[in-house]
Short mmCIF file of N, CA and C in Angstrom, two decimals:
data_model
loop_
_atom_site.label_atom_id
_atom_site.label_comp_id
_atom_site.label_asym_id
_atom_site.label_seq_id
_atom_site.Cartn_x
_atom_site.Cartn_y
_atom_site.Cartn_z
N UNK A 1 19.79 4.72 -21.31
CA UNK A 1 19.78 4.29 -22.69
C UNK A 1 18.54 3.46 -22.98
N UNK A 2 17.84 2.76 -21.76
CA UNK A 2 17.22 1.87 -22.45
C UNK A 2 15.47 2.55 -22.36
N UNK A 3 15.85 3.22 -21.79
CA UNK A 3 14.38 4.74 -22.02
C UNK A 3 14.35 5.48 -23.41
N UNK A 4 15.33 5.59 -24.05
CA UNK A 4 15.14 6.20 -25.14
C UNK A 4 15.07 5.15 -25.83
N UNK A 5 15.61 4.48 -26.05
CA UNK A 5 16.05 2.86 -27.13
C UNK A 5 14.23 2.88 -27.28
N UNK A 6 13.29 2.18 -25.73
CA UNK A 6 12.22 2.01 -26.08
C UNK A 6 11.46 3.42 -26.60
N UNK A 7 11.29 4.53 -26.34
CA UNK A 7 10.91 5.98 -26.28
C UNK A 7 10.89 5.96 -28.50
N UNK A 8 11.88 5.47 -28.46
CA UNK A 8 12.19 5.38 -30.32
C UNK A 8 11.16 4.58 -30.69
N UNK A 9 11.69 2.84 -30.23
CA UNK A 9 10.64 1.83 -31.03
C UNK A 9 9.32 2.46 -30.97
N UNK A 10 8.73 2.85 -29.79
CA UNK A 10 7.34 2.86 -29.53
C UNK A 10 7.02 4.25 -30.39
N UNK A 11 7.69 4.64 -30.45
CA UNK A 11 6.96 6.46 -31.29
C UNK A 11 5.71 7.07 -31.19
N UNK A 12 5.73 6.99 -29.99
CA UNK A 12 4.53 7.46 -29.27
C UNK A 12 4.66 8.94 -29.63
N UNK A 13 5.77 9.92 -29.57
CA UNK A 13 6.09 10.79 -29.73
C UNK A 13 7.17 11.33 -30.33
N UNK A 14 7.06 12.39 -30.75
CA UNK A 14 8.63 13.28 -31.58
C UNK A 14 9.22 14.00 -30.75
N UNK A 15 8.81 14.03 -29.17
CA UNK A 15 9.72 14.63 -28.27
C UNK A 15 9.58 14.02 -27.07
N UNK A 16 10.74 14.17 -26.71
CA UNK A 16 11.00 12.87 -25.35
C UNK A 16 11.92 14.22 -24.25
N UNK A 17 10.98 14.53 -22.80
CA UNK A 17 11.61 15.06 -21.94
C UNK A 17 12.36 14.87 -20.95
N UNK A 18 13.31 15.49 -20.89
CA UNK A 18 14.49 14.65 -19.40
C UNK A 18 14.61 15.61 -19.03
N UNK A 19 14.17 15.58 -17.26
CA UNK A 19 14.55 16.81 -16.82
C UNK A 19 16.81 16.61 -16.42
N UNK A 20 17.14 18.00 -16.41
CA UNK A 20 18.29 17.57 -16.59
C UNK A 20 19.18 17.99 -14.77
N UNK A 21 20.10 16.92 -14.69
CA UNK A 21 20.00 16.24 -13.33
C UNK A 21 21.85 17.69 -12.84
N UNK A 22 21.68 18.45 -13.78
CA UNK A 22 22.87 18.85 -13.58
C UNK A 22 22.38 20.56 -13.41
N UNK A 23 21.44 21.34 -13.78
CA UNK A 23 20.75 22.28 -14.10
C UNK A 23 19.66 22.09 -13.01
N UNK A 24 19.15 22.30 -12.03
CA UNK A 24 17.86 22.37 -11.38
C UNK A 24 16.83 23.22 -12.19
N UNK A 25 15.72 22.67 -12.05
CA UNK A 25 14.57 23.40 -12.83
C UNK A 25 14.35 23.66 -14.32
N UNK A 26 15.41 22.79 -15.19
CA UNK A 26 15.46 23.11 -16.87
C UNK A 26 15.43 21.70 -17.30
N UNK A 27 15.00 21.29 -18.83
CA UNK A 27 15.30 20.05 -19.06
C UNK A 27 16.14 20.03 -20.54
N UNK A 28 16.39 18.85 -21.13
CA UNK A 28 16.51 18.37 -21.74
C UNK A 28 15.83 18.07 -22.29
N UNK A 29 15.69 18.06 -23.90
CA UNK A 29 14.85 17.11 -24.93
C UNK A 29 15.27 16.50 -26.04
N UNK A 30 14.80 15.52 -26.28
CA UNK A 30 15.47 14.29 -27.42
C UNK A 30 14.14 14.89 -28.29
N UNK A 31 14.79 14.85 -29.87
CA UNK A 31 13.93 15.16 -30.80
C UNK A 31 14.14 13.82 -31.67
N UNK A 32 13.14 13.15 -32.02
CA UNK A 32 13.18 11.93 -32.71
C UNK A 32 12.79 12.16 -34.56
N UNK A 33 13.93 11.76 -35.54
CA UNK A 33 13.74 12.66 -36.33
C UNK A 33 12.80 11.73 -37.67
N UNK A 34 12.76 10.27 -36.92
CA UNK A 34 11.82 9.43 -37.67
C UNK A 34 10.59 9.40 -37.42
N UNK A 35 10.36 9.96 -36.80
CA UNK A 35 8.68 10.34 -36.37
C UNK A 35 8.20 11.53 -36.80
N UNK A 36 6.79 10.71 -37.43
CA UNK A 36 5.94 11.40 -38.20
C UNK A 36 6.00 12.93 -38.00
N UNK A 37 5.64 13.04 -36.97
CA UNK A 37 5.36 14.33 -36.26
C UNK A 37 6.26 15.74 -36.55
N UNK A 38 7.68 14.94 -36.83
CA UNK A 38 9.04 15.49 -36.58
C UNK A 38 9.09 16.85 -37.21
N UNK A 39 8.68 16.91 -38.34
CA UNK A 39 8.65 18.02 -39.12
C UNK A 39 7.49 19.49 -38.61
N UNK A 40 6.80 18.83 -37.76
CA UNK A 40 6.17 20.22 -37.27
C UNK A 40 6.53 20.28 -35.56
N UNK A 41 7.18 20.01 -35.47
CA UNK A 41 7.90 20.61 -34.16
C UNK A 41 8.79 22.33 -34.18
N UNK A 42 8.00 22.94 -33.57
CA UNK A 42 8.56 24.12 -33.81
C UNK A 42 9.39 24.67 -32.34
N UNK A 43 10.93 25.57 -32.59
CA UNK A 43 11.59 25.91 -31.22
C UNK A 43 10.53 27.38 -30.99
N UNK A 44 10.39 27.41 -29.54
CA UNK A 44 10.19 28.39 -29.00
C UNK A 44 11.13 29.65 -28.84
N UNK A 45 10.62 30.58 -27.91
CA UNK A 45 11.89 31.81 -28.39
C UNK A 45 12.73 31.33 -27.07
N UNK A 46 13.99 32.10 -27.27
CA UNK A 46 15.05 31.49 -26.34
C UNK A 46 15.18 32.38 -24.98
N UNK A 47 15.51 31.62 -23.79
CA UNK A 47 15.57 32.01 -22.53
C UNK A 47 16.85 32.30 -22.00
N UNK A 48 17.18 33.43 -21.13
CA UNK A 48 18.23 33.76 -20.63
C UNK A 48 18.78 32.55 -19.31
N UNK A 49 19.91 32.27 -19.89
CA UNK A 49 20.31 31.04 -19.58
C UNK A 49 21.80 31.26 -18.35
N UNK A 50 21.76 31.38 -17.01
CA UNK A 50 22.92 31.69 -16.24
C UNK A 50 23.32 30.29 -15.96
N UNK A 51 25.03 30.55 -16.32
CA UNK A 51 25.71 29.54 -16.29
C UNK A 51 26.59 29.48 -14.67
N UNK A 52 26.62 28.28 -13.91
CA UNK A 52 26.83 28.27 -12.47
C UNK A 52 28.44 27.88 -12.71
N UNK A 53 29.37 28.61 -12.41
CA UNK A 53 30.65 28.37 -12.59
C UNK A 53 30.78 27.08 -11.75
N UNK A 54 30.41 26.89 -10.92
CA UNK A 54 30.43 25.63 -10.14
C UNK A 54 30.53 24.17 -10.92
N UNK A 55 30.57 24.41 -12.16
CA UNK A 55 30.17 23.03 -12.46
C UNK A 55 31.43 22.83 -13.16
N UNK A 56 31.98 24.08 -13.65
CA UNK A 56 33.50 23.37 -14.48
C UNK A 56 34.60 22.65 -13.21
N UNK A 57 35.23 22.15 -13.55
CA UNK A 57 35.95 21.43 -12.49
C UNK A 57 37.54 22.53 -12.25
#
């Protein structure tokens, strides 16, 4: 929490990367929607995404 909390004040950027700790090799991204920038952030095209049954409990 306190990575994004500062990641906001500072607005260094309109996108903040986390790689994600549950997925090997993919991340996460925080889109910050008060920053300047925000409005030209564009999604890329989408990737085939295999889901590891392993993870539901």
């Amino acid at each position: 929490m306190t990575i994004g909390n500062a990641w906001v004040k500072q607005a260094r950027s309109a996108v903040l990367e986390l790689l994600s700790f549950i997925v090997p090799g993919q991340s996460n991204f925080l889109l910050s929607t008060a920053h300047p920038e925000f409005k030209t952030i564009t999604i890329g095209k989408p990737e085939l995404f295999f889901f590891d049954h392993r993870l539901l409990p």
